[in-house]
Coordinates of C-alpha atoms in Angstrom, one line a residue:
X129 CA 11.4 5.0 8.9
X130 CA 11.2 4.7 12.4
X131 CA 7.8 3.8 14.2
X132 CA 8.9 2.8 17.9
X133 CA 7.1 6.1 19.3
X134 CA 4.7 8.7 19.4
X135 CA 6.9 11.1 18.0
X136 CA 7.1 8.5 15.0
X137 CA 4.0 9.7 13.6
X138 CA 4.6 13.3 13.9
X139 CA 7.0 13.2 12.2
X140 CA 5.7 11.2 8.7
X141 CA 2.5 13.5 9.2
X142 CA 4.1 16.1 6.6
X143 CA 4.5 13.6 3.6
X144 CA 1.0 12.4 2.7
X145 CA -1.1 15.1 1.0
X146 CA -2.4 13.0 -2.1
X147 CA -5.1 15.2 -4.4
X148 CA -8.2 12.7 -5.6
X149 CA -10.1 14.4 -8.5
X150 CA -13.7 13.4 -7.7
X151 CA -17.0 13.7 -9.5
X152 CA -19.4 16.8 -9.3
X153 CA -21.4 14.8 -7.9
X154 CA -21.5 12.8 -4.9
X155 CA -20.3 9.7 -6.3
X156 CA -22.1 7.4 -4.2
X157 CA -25.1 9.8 -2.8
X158 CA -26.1 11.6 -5.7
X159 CA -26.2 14.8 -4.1
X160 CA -24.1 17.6 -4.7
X161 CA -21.1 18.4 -3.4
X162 CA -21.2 20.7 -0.3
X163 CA -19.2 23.8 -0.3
X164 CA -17.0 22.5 2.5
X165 CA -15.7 18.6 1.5
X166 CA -13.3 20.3 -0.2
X167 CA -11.5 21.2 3.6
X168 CA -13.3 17.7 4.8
X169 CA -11.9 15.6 1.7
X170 CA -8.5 17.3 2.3
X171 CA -8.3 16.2 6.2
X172 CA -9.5 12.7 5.3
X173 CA -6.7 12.6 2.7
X174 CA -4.1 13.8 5.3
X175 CA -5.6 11.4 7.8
X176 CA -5.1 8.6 5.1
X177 CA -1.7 9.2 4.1
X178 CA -0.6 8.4 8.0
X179 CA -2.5 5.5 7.4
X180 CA -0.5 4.7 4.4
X181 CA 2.7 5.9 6.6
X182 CA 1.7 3.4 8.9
X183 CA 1.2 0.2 7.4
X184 CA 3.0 0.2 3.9
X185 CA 3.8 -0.8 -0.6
X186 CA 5.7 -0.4 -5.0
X187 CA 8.7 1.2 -6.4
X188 CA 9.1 2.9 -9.6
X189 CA 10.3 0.4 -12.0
X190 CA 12.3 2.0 -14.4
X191 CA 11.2 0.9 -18.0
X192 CA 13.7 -0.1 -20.4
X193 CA 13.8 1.1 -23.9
X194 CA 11.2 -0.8 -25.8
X195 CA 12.9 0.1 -29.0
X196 CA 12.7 -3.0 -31.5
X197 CA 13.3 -3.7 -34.6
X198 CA 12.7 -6.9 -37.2
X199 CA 16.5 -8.0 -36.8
X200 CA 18.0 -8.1 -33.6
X201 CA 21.3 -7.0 -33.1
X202 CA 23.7 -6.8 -30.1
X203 CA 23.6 -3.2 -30.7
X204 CA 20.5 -2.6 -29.5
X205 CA 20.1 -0.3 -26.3
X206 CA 20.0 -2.5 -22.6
X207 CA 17.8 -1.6 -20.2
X208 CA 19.5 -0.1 -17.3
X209 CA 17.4 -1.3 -14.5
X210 CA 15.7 -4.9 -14.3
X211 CA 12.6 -4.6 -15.1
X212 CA 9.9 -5.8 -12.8
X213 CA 8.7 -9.4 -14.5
X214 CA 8.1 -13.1 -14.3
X215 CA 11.8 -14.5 -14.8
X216 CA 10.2 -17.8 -14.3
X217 CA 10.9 -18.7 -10.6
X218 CA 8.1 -20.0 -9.1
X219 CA 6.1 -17.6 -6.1
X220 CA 6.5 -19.3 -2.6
X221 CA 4.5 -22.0 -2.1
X222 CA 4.2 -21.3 1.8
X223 CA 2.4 -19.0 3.8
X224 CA 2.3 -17.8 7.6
X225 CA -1.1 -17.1 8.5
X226 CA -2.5 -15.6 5.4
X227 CA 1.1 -14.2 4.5
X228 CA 2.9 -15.6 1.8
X229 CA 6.4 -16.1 3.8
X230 CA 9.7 -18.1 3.0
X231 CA 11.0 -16.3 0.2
X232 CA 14.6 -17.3 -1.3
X233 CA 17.5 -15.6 0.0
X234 CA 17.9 -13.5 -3.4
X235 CA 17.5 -10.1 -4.4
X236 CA 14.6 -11.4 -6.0
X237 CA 13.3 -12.9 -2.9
X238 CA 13.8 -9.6 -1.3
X239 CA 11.5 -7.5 -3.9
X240 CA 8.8 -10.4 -3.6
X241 CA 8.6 -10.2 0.2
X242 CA 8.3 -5.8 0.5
X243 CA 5.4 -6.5 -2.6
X244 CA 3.1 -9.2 -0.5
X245 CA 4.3 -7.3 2.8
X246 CA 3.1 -4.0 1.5
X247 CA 0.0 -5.6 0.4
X248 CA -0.8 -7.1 4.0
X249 CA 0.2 -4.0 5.9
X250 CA -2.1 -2.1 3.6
X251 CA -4.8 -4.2 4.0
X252 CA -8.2 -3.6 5.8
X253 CA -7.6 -6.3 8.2
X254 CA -4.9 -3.5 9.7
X255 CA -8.3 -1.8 11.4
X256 CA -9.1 -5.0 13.6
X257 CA -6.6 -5.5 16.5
X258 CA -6.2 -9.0 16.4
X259 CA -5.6 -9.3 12.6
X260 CA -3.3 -6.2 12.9
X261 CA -1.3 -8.0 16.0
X262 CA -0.9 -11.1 13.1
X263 CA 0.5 -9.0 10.5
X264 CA 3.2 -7.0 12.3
X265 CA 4.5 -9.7 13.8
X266 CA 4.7 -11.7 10.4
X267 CA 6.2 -9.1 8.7
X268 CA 8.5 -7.1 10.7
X269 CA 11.5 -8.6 12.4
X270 CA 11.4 -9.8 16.0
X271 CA 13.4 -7.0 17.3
X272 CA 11.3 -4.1 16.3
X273 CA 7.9 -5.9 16.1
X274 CA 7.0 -5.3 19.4
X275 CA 7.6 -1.3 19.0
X276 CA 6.0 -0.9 16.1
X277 CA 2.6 -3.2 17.1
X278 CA 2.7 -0.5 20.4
X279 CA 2.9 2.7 18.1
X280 CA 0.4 1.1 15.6
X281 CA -2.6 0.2 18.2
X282 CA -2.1 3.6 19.8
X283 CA -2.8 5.5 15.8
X284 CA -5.6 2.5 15.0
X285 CA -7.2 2.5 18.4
X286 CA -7.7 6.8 18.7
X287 CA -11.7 7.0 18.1
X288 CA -11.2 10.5 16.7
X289 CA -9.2 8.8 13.6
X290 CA -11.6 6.2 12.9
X291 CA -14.0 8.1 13.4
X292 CA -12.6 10.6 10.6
X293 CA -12.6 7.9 8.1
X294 CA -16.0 6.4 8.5
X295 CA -15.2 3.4 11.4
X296 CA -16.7 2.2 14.3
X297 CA -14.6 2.0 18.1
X298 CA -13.9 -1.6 16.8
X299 CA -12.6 -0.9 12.9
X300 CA -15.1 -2.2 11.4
X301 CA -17.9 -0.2 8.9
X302 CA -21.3 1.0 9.1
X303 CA -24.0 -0.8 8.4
X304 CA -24.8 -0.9 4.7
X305 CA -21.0 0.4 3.5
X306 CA -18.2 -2.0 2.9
X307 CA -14.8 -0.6 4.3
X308 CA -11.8 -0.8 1.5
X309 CA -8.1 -0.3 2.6
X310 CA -5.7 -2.1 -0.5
X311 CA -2.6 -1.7 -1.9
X312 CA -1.7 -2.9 -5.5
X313 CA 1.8 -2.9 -6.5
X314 CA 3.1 -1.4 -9.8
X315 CA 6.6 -2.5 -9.5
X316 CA 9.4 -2.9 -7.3
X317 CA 13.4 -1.7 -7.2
X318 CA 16.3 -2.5 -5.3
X319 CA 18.5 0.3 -4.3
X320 CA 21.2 -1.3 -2.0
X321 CA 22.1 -5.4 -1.2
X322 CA 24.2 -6.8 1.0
X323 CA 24.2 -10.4 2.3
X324 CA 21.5 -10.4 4.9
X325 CA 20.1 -7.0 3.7
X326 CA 18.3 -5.2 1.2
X327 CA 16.9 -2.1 0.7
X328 CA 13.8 -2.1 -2.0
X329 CA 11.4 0.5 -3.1
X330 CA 8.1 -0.5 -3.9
X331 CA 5.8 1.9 -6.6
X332 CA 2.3 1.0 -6.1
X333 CA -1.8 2.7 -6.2
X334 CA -3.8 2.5 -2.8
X335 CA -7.8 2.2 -2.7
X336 CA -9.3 3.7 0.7
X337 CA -12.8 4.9 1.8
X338 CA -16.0 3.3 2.2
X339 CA -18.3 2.0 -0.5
X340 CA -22.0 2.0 0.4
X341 CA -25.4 4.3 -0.8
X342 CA -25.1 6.6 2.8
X343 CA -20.8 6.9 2.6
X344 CA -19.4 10.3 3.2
X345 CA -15.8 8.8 2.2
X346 CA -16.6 7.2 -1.0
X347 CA -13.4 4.9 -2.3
X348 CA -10.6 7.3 -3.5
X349 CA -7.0 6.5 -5.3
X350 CA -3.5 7.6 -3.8
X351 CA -0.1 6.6 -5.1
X352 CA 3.0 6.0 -3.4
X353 CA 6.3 4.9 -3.0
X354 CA 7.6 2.6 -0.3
X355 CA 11.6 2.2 0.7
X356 CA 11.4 -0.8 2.8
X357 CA 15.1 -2.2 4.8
X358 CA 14.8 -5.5 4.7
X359 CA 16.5 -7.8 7.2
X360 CA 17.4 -11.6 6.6
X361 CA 16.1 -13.2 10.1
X362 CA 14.9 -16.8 11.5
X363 CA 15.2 -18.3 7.6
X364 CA 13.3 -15.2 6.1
X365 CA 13.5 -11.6 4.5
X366 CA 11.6 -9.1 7.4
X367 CA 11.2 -5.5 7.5
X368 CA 13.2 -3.5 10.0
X369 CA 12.3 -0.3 8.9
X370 CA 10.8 1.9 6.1
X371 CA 10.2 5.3 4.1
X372 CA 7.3 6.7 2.3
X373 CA 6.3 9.0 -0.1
X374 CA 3.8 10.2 -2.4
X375 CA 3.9 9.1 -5.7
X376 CA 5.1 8.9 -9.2
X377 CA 1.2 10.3 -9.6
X378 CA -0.1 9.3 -13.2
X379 CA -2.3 11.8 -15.1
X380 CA -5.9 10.8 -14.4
X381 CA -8.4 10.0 -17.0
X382 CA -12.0 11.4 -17.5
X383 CA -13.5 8.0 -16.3
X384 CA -17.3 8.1 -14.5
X385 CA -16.4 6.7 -11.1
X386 CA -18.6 3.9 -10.1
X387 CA -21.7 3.1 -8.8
X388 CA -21.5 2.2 -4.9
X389 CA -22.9 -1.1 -5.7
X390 CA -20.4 -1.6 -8.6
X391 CA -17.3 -1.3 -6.4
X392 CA -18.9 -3.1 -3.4
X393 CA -19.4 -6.2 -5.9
X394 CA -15.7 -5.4 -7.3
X395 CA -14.6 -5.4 -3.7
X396 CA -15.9 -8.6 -2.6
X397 CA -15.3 -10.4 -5.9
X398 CA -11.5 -9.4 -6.8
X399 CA -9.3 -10.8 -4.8
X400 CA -5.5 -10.0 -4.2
X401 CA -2.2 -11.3 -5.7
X402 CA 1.0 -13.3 -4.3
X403 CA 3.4 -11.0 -5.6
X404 CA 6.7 -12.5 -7.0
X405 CA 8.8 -11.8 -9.4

């Protein structure tokens, strides 16, 4: 997935149409719904899935059978795909920035990177220039870093898209609301290895929208599924490119969304994972 252009964007603009099952109600206003957030809610989504396009990341993990019995025999059925967790290597113990970074040359390595990369290019921190400049060049290899931080401030900076999703010129939230952009990997695959490359899909749910009494965006799920090319370069595994899509989607669940005050808290209290497996 290419991102050294404008043309980039247009065309990953067709893949992110992600339907959020919302409340009667406004979820954070109290008011009803009005008869047009329906065509609103769906532009905001669109608007979010290039957001999504942009920055990330985990990849459907497939399941083995979890057929057991009391005696184990040899007979029993393998799983035909690792599955995603702890094999008892310790997560890297270094960071670059706020970037866990130095992860083994491994196949291993290589899912643990595109998890915590995915993470940090789906952070909210992506919406402030100077934390976005850190992140890209962390994460993606020297070569294409440059093109892709150029193609990125050009969708971050437009004030008709931040605008769309709640933001000030600058990124950052109204007064009141608390802006939440986060990525939470489900599990991660790899499809294709060679020495100093490896491709790995990452499955994993997205939170985006603003939380606060007066939001029009309140916080909505999205899942997705993240090919990232991975590069080994200057003593670590880097992106050098990647795919997205929507998806696998799980069924929802008749849940009562939260309280604006109750995800705020959640927000600000819960924080994020080093991924490794």
């Amino acid at each position: 997935m290419s991102l050294g252009d404008e043309q980039g964007y247009t065309d990953y603009g067709d893949t992110g149409h992600t339907r959020t099952r919302l409340p009667e109600g406004d979820p954070y206003g109290g008011a009803p719904r009005r008869g047009g957030r329906r065509s609103s809610s769906r532009s905001l989504v669109t608007v979010v899935g290039v957001v999504v396009l942009l920055i990330a990341a985990i990849a459907f993990a497939n399941r083995g059978d979890d057929a057991s019995s009391d005696t184990p025999t040899n007979k029993q059925p393998q799983p035909k795909a690792a599955p995603t967790a702890p094999t008892g290597t310790k997560p890297v113990q270094t960071k670059t920035g706020t970037i866990p970074s130095g992860f083994p040359h491994t196949q291993q390595g290589a899912e643990s990177a595109a998890a915590n990369y995915a993470v940090a290019l789906g952070s909210a921190e992506m919406f402030n220039a100077a934390w976005r400049h850190q992140i890209v060049n962390t994460v993606y290899a020297a070569d294409v870093a440059t093109s892709k931080q150029s193609a990125m401030d050009s969708a971050y900076s437009s004030e008709k898209f931040l605008a769309n999703i709640g933001l000030a010129k600058d990124g950052s939230a109204p007064k009141g609301q608390t802006f939440v952009s986060r990525v939470i990997p489900v599990g991660t695959k790899v499809t294709s290895s060679e020495t100093d490359a490896t491709t790995v899909e990452v499955w994993y749910t997205s939170l985006f929208g603003l939380s606060g009494e007066a939001s029009k965006n309140p916080v909505t799920e999205s899942w997705y599924t993240t090919t990232y090319k991975l590069k080994w370069a200057g003593g670590d595994w880097k992106v050098a490119d990647f795919q997205q899509k929507d998806g696998p989607v799980p069924v929802g669940r008749d849940q009562t969304a939260s309280t604006a005050e109750d995800m705020t808290k959640a927000v600000e209290e819960y924080g994020g994972f080093t991924y490794a497996r």
